[in-house]
XYZ file of C-alpha atoms in Angstrom:
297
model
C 0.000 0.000 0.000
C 2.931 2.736 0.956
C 4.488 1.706 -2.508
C 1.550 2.267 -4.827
C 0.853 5.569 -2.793
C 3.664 6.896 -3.081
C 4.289 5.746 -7.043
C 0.758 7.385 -7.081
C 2.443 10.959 -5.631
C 4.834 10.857 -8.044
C 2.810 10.375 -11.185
C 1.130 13.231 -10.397
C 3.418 15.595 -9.545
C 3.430 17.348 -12.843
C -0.096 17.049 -13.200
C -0.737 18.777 -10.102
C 1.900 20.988 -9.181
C 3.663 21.552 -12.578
C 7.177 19.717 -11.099
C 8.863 16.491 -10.890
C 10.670 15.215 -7.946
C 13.989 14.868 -8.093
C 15.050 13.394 -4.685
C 13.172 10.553 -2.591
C 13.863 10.963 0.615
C 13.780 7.242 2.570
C 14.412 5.332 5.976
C 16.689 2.523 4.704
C 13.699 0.468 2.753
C 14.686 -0.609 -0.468
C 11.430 -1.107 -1.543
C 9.205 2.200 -1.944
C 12.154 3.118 -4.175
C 12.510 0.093 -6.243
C 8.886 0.790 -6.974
C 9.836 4.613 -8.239
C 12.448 3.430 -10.242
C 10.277 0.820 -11.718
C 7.470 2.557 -12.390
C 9.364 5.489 -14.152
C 6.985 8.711 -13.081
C 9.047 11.122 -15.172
C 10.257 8.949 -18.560
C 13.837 9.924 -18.851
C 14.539 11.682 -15.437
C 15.679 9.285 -12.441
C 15.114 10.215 -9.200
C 17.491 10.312 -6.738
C 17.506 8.384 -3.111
C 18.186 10.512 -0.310
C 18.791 9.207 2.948
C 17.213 10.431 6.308
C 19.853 11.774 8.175
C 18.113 10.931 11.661
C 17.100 6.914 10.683
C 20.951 6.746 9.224
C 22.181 8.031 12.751
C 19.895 5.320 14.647
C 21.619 2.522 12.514
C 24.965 3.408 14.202
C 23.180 2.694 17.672
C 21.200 -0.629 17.177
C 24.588 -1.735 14.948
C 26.455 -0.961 18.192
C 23.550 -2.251 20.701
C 23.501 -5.923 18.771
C 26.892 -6.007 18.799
C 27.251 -5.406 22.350
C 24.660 -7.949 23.023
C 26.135 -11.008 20.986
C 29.979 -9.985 21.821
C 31.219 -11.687 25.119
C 32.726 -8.925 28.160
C 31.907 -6.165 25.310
C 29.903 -4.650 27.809
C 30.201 -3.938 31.402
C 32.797 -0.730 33.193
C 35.392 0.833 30.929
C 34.012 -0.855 27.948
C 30.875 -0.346 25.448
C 28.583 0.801 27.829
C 25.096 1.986 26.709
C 26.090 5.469 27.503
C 29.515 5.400 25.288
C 26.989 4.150 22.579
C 24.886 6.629 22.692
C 27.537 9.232 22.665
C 28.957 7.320 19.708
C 25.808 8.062 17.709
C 24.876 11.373 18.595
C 28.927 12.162 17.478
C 28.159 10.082 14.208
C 25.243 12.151 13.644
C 26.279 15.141 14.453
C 29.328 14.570 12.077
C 26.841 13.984 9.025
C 24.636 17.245 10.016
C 27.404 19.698 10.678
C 29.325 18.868 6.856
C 25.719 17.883 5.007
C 27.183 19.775 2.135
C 30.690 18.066 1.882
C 31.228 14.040 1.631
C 35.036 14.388 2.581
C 34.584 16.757 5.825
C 31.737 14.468 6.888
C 33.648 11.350 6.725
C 36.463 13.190 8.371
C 34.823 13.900 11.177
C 32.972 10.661 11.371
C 36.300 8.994 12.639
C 37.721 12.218 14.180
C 35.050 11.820 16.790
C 36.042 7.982 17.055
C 39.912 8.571 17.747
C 39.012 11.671 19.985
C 37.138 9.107 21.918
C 40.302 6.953 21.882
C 43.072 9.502 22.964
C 44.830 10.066 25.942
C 47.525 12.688 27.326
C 50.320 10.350 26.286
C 48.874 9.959 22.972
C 46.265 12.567 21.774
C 44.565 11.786 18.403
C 43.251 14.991 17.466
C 44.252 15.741 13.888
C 40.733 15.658 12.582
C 39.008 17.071 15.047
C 37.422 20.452 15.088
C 37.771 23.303 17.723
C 33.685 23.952 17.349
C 33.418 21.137 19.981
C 36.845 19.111 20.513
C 38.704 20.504 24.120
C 41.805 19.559 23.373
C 42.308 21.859 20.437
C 40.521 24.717 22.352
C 43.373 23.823 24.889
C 45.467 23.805 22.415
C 44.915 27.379 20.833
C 44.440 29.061 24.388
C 48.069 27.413 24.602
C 46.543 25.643 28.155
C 47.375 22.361 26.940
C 49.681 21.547 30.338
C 46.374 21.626 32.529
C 43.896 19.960 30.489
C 43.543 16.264 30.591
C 41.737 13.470 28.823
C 38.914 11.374 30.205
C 39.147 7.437 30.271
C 40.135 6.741 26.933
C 38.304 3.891 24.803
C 39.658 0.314 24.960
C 41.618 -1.006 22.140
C 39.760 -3.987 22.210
C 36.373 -1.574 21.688
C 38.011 0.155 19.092
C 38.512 -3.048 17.175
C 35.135 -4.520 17.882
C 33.440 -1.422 16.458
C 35.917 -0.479 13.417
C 33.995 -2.594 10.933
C 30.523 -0.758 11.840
C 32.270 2.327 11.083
C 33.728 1.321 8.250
C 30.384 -0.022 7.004
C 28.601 3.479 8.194
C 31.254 5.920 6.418
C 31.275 4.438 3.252
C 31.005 6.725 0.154
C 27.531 5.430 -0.944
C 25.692 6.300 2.244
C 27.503 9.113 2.944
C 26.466 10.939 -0.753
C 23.196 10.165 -0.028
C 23.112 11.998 3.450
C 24.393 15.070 0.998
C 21.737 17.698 1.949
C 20.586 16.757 5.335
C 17.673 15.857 4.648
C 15.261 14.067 7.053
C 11.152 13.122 7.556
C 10.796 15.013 10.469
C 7.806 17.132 8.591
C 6.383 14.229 7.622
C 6.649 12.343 11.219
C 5.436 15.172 12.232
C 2.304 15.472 10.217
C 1.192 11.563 10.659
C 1.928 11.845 14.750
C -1.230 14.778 14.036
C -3.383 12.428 12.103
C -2.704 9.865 14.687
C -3.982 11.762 17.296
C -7.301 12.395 15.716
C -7.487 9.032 14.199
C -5.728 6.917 16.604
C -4.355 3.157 15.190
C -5.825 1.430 17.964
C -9.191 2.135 17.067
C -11.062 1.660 13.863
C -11.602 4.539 11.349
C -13.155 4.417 7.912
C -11.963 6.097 4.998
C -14.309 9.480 5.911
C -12.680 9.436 8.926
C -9.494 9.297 8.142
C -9.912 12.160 5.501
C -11.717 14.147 7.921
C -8.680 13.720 10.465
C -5.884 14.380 7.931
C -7.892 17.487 6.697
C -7.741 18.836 10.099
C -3.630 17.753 10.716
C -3.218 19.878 7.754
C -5.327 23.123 8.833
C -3.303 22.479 12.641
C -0.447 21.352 10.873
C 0.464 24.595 9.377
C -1.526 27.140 11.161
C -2.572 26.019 14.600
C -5.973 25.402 16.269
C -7.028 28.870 15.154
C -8.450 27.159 11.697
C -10.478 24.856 14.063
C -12.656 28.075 14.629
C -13.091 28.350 10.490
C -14.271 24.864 9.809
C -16.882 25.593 12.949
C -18.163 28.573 11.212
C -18.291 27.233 7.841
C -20.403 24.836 9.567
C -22.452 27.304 11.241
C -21.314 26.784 14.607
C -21.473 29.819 16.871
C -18.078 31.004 17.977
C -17.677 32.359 21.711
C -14.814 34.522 22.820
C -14.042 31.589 25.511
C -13.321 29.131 22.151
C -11.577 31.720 20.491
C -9.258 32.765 23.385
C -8.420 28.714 23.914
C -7.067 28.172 20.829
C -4.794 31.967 20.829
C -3.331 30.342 24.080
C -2.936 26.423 22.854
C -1.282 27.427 19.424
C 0.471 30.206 21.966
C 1.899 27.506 24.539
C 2.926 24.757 21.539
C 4.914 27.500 20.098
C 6.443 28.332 23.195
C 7.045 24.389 23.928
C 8.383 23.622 20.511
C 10.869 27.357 20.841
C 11.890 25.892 24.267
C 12.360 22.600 23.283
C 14.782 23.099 21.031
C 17.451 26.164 22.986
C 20.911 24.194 23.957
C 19.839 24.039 27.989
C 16.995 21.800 26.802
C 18.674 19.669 24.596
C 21.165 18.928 27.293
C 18.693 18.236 29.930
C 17.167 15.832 27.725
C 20.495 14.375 27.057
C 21.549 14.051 30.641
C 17.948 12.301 31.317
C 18.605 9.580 28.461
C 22.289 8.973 29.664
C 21.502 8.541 33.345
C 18.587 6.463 32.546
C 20.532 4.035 30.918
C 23.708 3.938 33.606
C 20.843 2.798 35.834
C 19.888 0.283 33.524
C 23.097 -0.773 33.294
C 23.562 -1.523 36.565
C 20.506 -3.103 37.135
C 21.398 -5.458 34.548
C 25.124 -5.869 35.863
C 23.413 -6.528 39.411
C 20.931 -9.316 37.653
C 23.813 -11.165 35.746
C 25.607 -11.406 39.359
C 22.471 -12.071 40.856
C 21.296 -14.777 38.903
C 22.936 -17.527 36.550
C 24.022 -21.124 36.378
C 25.453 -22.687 39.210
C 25.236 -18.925 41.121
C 24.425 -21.131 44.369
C 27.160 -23.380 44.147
């Protein structure tokens, strides 16, 4: 169904909106775009796969996460933790987003943030890395090199374990489709709307659903206030209390979504996620101590 509707959006296109679509932008399925390209919308022009920058930067984690989870003492203190893998991929990401115009500076920085994981005071590894977020070379160009200090650096035996992935994740076909930045987050964005006037769990008819993703659209790109116009195209009568509800919802998301994204919140939420998951870690640490074969013996 997602492959005939979407072959469906691009036949159309031209029809519709007098364009064709140059770039499809996808989550790592191979088949939506197979379709495209077998289907041919636009005769002699090909579109082009783009990938989503954000579903490209969970791949590093659940590559990392599986291979924690089938490698033996992988885990545990001092070694892939799931807090050094999530710092892994939010690094790998923010390597692809901060050089989305430049294949070579991305993959540069891809495996400058994997050796700057990796150095130490005896042997800093550096080259690569930029002074827009790596200490050392701010260190180094306030010439206060002699008091700074590395963290715990990453394990050889890490380093090995995760190389391939790496390798796999910085090669020059993914990496030219990340070219742009591009992501769904509009789109994701949209649907969660629908959803929550149409939820899955319950069962909605094709009137329905239109009616729902009519309204995502009207909230979608100018808040509750168009609410107010489909009531009075409707007839509805209007009060200054429904009026003066939707000023202040479409008021407080704004304010939310503004707030949500200043560098204070983004660390909080950051700081949440990571301690979350050192507790989870030791919980499971505790349980593998706790119980196992021959633990009573």
């Amino acid at each position: 169904m997602e492959v005939d509707a979407v072959i469906e959006m691009f036949q159309r296109s031209e029809a519709l909106h007098g364009l064709k679509y140059a770039n499809y932008i996808g989550d790592g399925d191979s088949k939506t775009f197979k379709g495209i390209l077998d289907a041919k919308p636009y005769e002699n022009f090909e579109v082009s796969k783009k990938e989503c920058i954000d579903h490209v930067q969970k791949r590093m984690g659940t590559r990392l996460r599986n291979l924690r989870k089938k490698t033996k003492n992988l885990g545990g203190k001092g070694k892939l933790t799931m807090k050094l893998i999530d710092q892994l991929t939010i690094y790998y990401g923010l390597a692809i987003r901060r050089n989305s115009n430049s294949l070579e500076n991305m993959r540069n920085e891809i495996w400058a943030t994997l050796f700057h994981k990796m150095s130490t005071d005896e042997n800093p590894q550096h080259e690569k890395c930029s002074e827009s977020w790596c200490e050392w070379k701010k260190a180094q160009a306030t010439g206060s090199l002699d008091s700074f200090h590395h963290k715990p650096a990453l394990s050889n035996e890490v380093f090995e374990a995760i190389r391939p992935i790496y390798e796999d994740l910085s090669r020059d076909e993914l990496l030219n489709r990340c070219l742009g930045g591009y992501t769904q987050n509009s789109n994701e964005s949209f649907n969660s709307t629908v959803w929550h006037l149409a939820p899955k769990n319950y069962s909605s008819g094709k009137k329905i659903l239109q009616i729902a993703s009519d309204i995502a659209v009207c909230n979608f790109n100018d808040g509750l206030i168009n609410v107010l116009r489909i009531m009075k195209v409707m007839d509805m009568n209007i009060g200054p209390q429904s009026y003066n509800f939707c000023l202040e919802t479409d008021a407080a998301r704004i304010q939310r979504a503004d707030r949500s994204l200043t560098d204070a919140a983004k660390e909080a939420r950051s700081s949440i996620k990571a301690s979350r998951k050192e507790n989870e870690e030791e919980f499971s640490n505790l349980e593998g101590q706790l119980y196992g074969a021959g633990i009573a013996d």
